[in-house]
Amino acid sequence: MKLIKTTEAEGHVLCHDITQIIPGVKKGPAFRKGHIVQKEDIPLLLSLGKENLYVWEKTEGMLHENEAAEILFSLCQSEGIGGSEIKEGKIEAIAQIDGLLKIDREKLYRVNALGDMMIASRHGDFPVKAGDKIAGMRVIPLIIEAEKMERAKEAAGGGPIFRILPYRKKRVGIVTTGSEVAKGRIKDAFGPAVRQKLAEYPAQVLGQTMVDDQKEHICQAIRDFLGQGADLILCTGGMSVDPDDRTPGAIMDTGARIVTYGAPVLPGAMLLVAYYENNGKNVPVLGLPGCVMYAKRTVFDLVLPRIMADDPIKAEELAALGEGGLCLDCPVCTFPNCGFGKGR
C-alpha cells in the first residue's frame, strides 16, 4: 500500500475503513476497506479530515475483490438469476423466477477447492421463489491474482453452476386403489391430501378414479388418464408388499419404465417412480405410499417439485437421499429449512 493525496485518489482502493461521526446521528464507516474511490467521494473524504489516504497499488495481473466477485458471479448466473450490488466484495445471486434450483455440484466443489475464493449456496433440487437468495460469493483476500480467476473459469467451464427450471403446467390424473374406498366403506383421505400439495404448483386435476384392488382395473384407470392427455399420474393406495396391495404390479403391467420401487426416506419408503412413454413424451407415474395421507412432510414433497419442473428423477439420486432422508417430525415444522431430503 502507499500514501497518496486524497485529491489524487480517484480509482484507487482504500486499505482501511473511513469513519464518519455525526453527533447524535451516526458513528460508523462512511467508506469501507476495499472501496474504490470515485470522483464524487473526494469532497466527503476531505470534509472528514482525510487529506491523505492509504491505498493499494494497482499492479499488473492483480484484481480487486469487486472485480473478482463479478467473475465468480458470471460463473453462477443463468436465465432467471440476477445479482445484487457488490457490498464489501460480496455479490449475492437472487432468483428472479419461481422454479426448481439445480446446482452443478461438481463445478461448485472445484471452484471452492481452488482456495482464496468461495461460493456458498442453499441446497439444490428444492423450490425457490422470485426474490429468494440463492448464493453468495466473494474472494478471500482484498486483491487476487488474475491467473487464479482464470483457473476458476476453467473449473466451472461448460455452463453455469446454478440454474432455475421453471415449473410446467401439468394435467394430473389421480388413481385411488382399494376396495374399501371404491365400495364406500371408508372415506378417501388421499385425494384431499394430494390436491393440497398440487395446489402449490401450476397443476390441473383431470379427475380422480376410485378402483378396487384388481390389477387390470388399476391398469385401465391409468390408461384412461393417459388417453385424456395426462402429464402426470398419481396412484394412491395399495403400495405395500401385502398380497392384496397390487398397485406396484399394475403400474409395471402398463409397460411403464420403473425407476425405483422403494426409497431410503421416512416417511415414504414405499415410493414408486416410473415413466410411461406416451405420444413421444415421458409421463411420470408415481405410486404414493400411505404416509402421504397423514404426515405433514414425506417423500412426495421431495419428488413433486422435480416432477413439476420436468427434471428427470434417477434411481441413484433417490438412493443418495439416505443421509438426510429421515424426517424428525419436529413439533414446529420448518421444512424446507431443515435437513430433510438433503442427501449427499
XYZ file of C-alpha atoms in Angstrom:
344
model
C 0.000 0.000 0.000
C 1.023 3.593 -0.407
C 0.079 7.018 0.899
C -1.375 9.435 -1.651
C -3.175 12.779 -1.631
C -6.944 12.443 -1.396
C -7.389 14.762 -4.364
C -5.490 12.204 -6.454
C -7.257 9.096 -5.086
C -9.887 8.556 -7.790
C -9.813 4.933 -8.958
C -7.662 3.726 -6.058
C -8.658 1.081 -3.491
C -8.885 2.008 0.188
C -6.814 -0.057 2.612
C -8.916 0.755 5.685
C -12.349 1.933 6.805
C -13.017 5.672 6.896
C -15.226 6.556 9.875
C -17.819 9.313 9.870
C -19.141 10.780 13.137
C -22.259 12.957 13.232
C -23.017 13.672 16.912
C -26.334 12.171 17.959
C -26.953 10.788 14.493
C -24.274 8.427 13.274
C -20.958 6.854 14.054
C -19.818 4.350 11.506
C -17.933 3.768 8.284
C -18.546 6.248 5.509
C -16.299 4.118 3.283
C -15.165 0.568 3.902
C -11.871 -1.115 3.228
C -11.772 -2.173 -0.385
C -13.910 0.719 -1.630
C -12.812 2.105 -4.994
C -12.656 5.883 -4.608
C -14.922 7.749 -7.028
C -14.606 11.392 -8.070
C -17.746 12.293 -6.106
C -16.273 10.711 -2.927
C -13.392 13.162 -2.690
C -15.292 16.177 -1.208
C -16.728 13.969 1.569
C -13.329 12.450 2.321
C -11.835 15.930 2.619
C -14.696 17.014 4.899
C -13.829 14.069 7.164
C -10.324 15.447 7.541
C -8.670 12.977 5.172
C -6.096 14.966 3.248
C -4.200 11.741 2.512
C -5.243 8.103 2.121
C -3.588 4.716 2.244
C -4.478 2.826 -0.933
C -3.474 -0.374 -2.634
C -1.195 -0.018 -5.585
C -2.814 -1.445 -8.697
C -0.339 -3.864 -10.203
C -0.415 -5.796 -13.454
C -2.025 -9.201 -13.123
C -3.917 -8.415 -9.902
C -7.663 -7.905 -9.479
C -9.596 -6.046 -6.814
C -12.074 -8.148 -4.779
C -15.025 -6.474 -6.530
C -13.686 -7.375 -9.953
C -13.081 -10.939 -8.822
C -16.578 -11.222 -7.321
C -18.064 -10.203 -10.666
C -16.125 -13.025 -12.316
C -17.461 -15.526 -9.772
C -20.995 -14.288 -10.369
C -20.581 -14.724 -14.122
C -19.828 -18.414 -13.470
C -23.060 -18.773 -11.488
C -25.546 -16.722 -13.474
C -28.096 -18.134 -15.898
C -31.578 -17.200 -17.098
C -33.810 -16.363 -14.152
C -30.925 -15.474 -11.819
C -29.894 -11.900 -11.064
C -27.215 -10.354 -8.889
C -27.173 -7.919 -6.008
C -24.976 -4.841 -5.799
C -21.461 -5.569 -4.655
C -21.091 -4.928 -0.930
C -17.774 -5.372 0.838
C -16.528 -7.520 -2.033
C -19.554 -9.854 -1.995
C -22.294 -10.490 -4.580
C -25.486 -12.419 -3.905
C -27.286 -14.434 -6.590
C -31.048 -13.817 -6.434
C -33.854 -15.853 -8.025
C -35.917 -13.823 -10.488
C -38.492 -16.552 -11.165
C -40.216 -19.378 -9.295
C -38.861 -22.827 -10.036
C -36.559 -25.668 -9.068
C -32.967 -24.809 -8.203
C -30.403 -27.035 -9.905
C -26.738 -26.961 -8.893
C -23.799 -28.432 -10.754
C -22.265 -29.728 -7.547
C -19.033 -30.884 -9.155
C -18.322 -27.423 -10.568
C -19.221 -25.787 -7.273
C -16.775 -28.058 -5.469
C -13.984 -27.482 -7.981
C -14.210 -23.696 -7.675
C -14.307 -23.756 -3.878
C -11.402 -26.203 -3.777
C -9.132 -23.681 -5.546
C -8.761 -21.614 -2.362
C -8.836 -17.823 -1.950
C -12.430 -17.754 -3.233
C -15.803 -19.083 -2.146
C -19.357 -19.659 -3.316
C -21.887 -20.617 -0.628
C -25.392 -21.640 -1.699
C -28.676 -23.040 -0.488
C -29.350 -26.697 -1.262
C -30.220 -27.727 -4.808
C -33.239 -29.740 -6.026
C -35.563 -27.632 -3.879
C -38.071 -24.947 -4.889
C -37.164 -21.269 -4.921
C -39.367 -18.233 -5.373
C -38.603 -14.952 -7.092
C -36.598 -12.813 -4.691
C -35.042 -15.737 -2.820
C -31.324 -15.613 -2.139
C -29.594 -18.499 -3.940
C -25.927 -17.977 -3.149
C -23.264 -15.539 -2.003
C -19.770 -15.313 -3.433
C -16.525 -13.436 -2.902
C -12.776 -13.863 -2.885
C -10.992 -14.028 0.466
C -8.126 -11.507 0.001
C -8.650 -7.874 -0.928
C -6.753 -8.397 -4.165
C -6.183 -11.633 -6.039
C -4.119 -12.829 -8.953
C -5.957 -12.679 -12.281
C -4.466 -16.094 -13.053
C -6.411 -17.628 -10.146
C -9.663 -16.285 -11.530
C -8.804 -17.808 -14.902
C -8.454 -21.138 -13.107
C -11.906 -20.603 -11.621
C -13.306 -20.081 -15.117
C -11.714 -23.323 -16.240
C -13.064 -25.204 -13.205
C -16.602 -24.030 -13.966
C -16.371 -24.268 -17.743
C -19.180 -25.557 -19.918
C -22.241 -23.936 -18.403
C -23.423 -22.107 -15.288
C -23.141 -23.512 -11.777
C -26.765 -22.592 -10.956
C -29.946 -22.922 -12.989
C -33.630 -22.460 -12.190
C -36.006 -24.787 -14.006
C -39.438 -23.137 -14.272
C -42.491 -25.198 -13.399
C -44.598 -26.575 -16.232
C -48.370 -26.687 -16.196
C -49.428 -30.315 -15.863
C -52.696 -32.152 -16.237
C -52.873 -34.672 -13.415
C -54.841 -37.888 -13.088
C -55.327 -39.445 -9.635
C -55.951 -43.188 -9.345
C -57.012 -44.278 -5.857
C -56.990 -48.008 -5.249
C -58.544 -50.169 -2.565
C -61.889 -51.955 -2.406
C -62.628 -50.356 0.953
C -62.583 -46.914 -0.725
C -64.132 -47.978 -4.025
C -67.087 -49.575 -2.200
C -67.527 -46.611 0.108
C -66.664 -48.415 3.327
C -64.213 -45.673 4.264
C -63.825 -42.079 3.139
C -60.972 -41.310 0.777
C -58.223 -39.307 2.511
C -55.652 -39.446 -0.287
C -57.459 -37.156 -2.715
C -57.629 -34.071 -0.472
C -54.010 -34.516 0.672
C -52.717 -34.842 -2.891
C -54.774 -31.931 -4.191
C -53.432 -29.736 -1.404
C -49.851 -30.470 -2.487
C -50.668 -29.909 -6.159
C -52.230 -26.525 -5.352
C -48.731 -25.135 -4.787
C -47.909 -25.672 -8.466
C -49.476 -24.973 -11.885
C -51.449 -28.231 -11.960
C -54.889 -29.066 -13.327
C -56.523 -32.176 -11.848
C -58.320 -34.047 -14.636
C -60.113 -36.217 -12.127
C -59.828 -38.942 -9.523
C -60.767 -42.542 -10.289
C -61.596 -44.950 -7.468
C -60.844 -48.599 -8.282
C -60.684 -51.872 -6.404
C -57.553 -53.982 -5.925
C -57.712 -55.794 -9.268
C -54.572 -55.129 -11.313
C -56.446 -54.974 -14.592
C -58.779 -52.296 -13.194
C -55.861 -50.222 -11.921
C -54.099 -50.573 -15.287
C -57.218 -49.463 -17.128
C -57.641 -46.391 -14.915
C -54.046 -45.370 -15.637
C -54.511 -45.893 -19.371
C -57.733 -43.883 -19.330
C -55.894 -40.862 -17.938
C -53.101 -41.349 -20.484
C -55.755 -41.287 -23.173
C -57.017 -37.962 -21.785
C -53.529 -36.487 -22.213
C -52.429 -36.551 -18.589
C -48.924 -35.187 -17.970
C -48.678 -36.825 -14.530
C -50.453 -39.764 -12.930
C -50.546 -40.260 -9.170
C -51.535 -43.686 -7.856
C -52.553 -43.775 -4.203
C -53.147 -46.805 -2.031
C -52.033 -50.422 -2.281
C -48.311 -49.643 -2.254
C -47.087 -52.035 0.453
C -45.869 -55.609 -0.011
C -49.068 -57.189 1.325
C -50.623 -59.746 -1.059
C -53.708 -57.530 -1.521
C -51.645 -54.447 -2.432
C -51.319 -54.645 -6.195
C -50.687 -51.081 -7.306
C -46.921 -51.534 -7.987
C -47.605 -54.594 -10.143
C -50.353 -52.771 -12.003
C -48.058 -49.840 -12.808
C -45.447 -52.296 -14.085
C -48.067 -54.070 -16.217
C -48.890 -50.856 -18.068
C -45.429 -51.024 -19.623
C -44.113 -48.038 -17.706
C -40.352 -47.916 -17.119
C -39.737 -48.389 -13.402
C -37.043 -46.121 -11.971
C -37.361 -47.419 -8.436
C -39.766 -49.110 -6.083
C -38.656 -48.053 -2.635
C -36.666 -45.062 -1.385
C -34.455 -44.523 1.689
C -36.840 -41.882 3.038
C -39.081 -41.903 6.101
C -41.936 -41.181 5.767
C -42.137 -42.565 2.240
C -40.164 -45.796 1.911
C -42.723 -47.411 -0.437
C -42.489 -44.755 -3.149
C -42.595 -45.961 -6.745
C -41.295 -43.769 -9.578
C -41.954 -44.737 -13.190
C -42.202 -43.116 -16.615
C -44.617 -44.091 -19.368
C -43.805 -43.120 -22.946
C -46.981 -41.689 -24.429
C -47.069 -39.944 -27.805
C -43.406 -39.015 -27.652
C -43.300 -37.729 -24.079
C -42.358 -39.415 -20.832
C -45.277 -39.197 -18.427
C -44.310 -39.648 -14.755
C -46.366 -42.259 -12.919
C -45.918 -42.169 -9.140
C -47.065 -44.734 -6.632
C -47.565 -42.822 -3.402
C -47.269 -44.570 -0.022
C -49.911 -44.251 2.664
C -47.940 -41.690 4.677
C -48.931 -39.009 2.148
C -52.425 -39.115 3.692
C -51.409 -38.134 7.206
C -47.760 -36.995 7.508
C -47.054 -33.291 7.075
C -43.896 -33.874 5.033
C -42.992 -37.012 3.113
C -41.011 -38.244 0.135
C -43.771 -36.727 -2.045
C -42.556 -33.241 -1.041
C -39.082 -34.163 -2.299
C -40.047 -35.534 -5.713
C -43.058 -33.383 -6.669
C -41.065 -30.144 -7.303
C -38.763 -32.051 -9.632
C -41.659 -33.639 -11.470
C -43.335 -30.256 -11.926
C -40.121 -28.788 -13.371
C -39.610 -31.689 -15.831
C -36.426 -32.709 -14.044
C -35.969 -36.464 -14.664
C -35.500 -38.481 -11.483
C -32.778 -41.133 -11.407
C -32.527 -44.140 -9.114
C -29.083 -43.130 -7.855
C -30.397 -39.698 -6.843
C -33.093 -41.281 -4.718
C -30.557 -43.689 -3.221
C -28.434 -40.709 -2.156
C -31.308 -39.423 -0.004
C -30.472 -41.980 2.682
C -28.399 -39.376 4.511
C -30.967 -36.736 5.353
C -33.903 -38.940 4.411
C -35.246 -39.190 7.959
C -37.886 -36.606 8.850
C -37.608 -35.811 12.563
C -41.299 -34.874 12.814
C -40.432 -31.694 14.675
C -43.145 -30.081 16.842
C -42.780 -26.962 14.685
C -42.094 -27.885 11.060
C -39.589 -25.621 9.270
C -39.303 -27.638 6.043
C -37.619 -26.972 3.648
C -35.339 -25.058 6.033
C -34.169 -28.267 7.697
C -32.127 -31.376 6.887
C -34.969 -33.479 5.492
C -34.256 -34.601 1.955
C -30.828 -33.048 1.740
C -28.793 -36.065 0.727
C -25.199 -36.244 -0.403
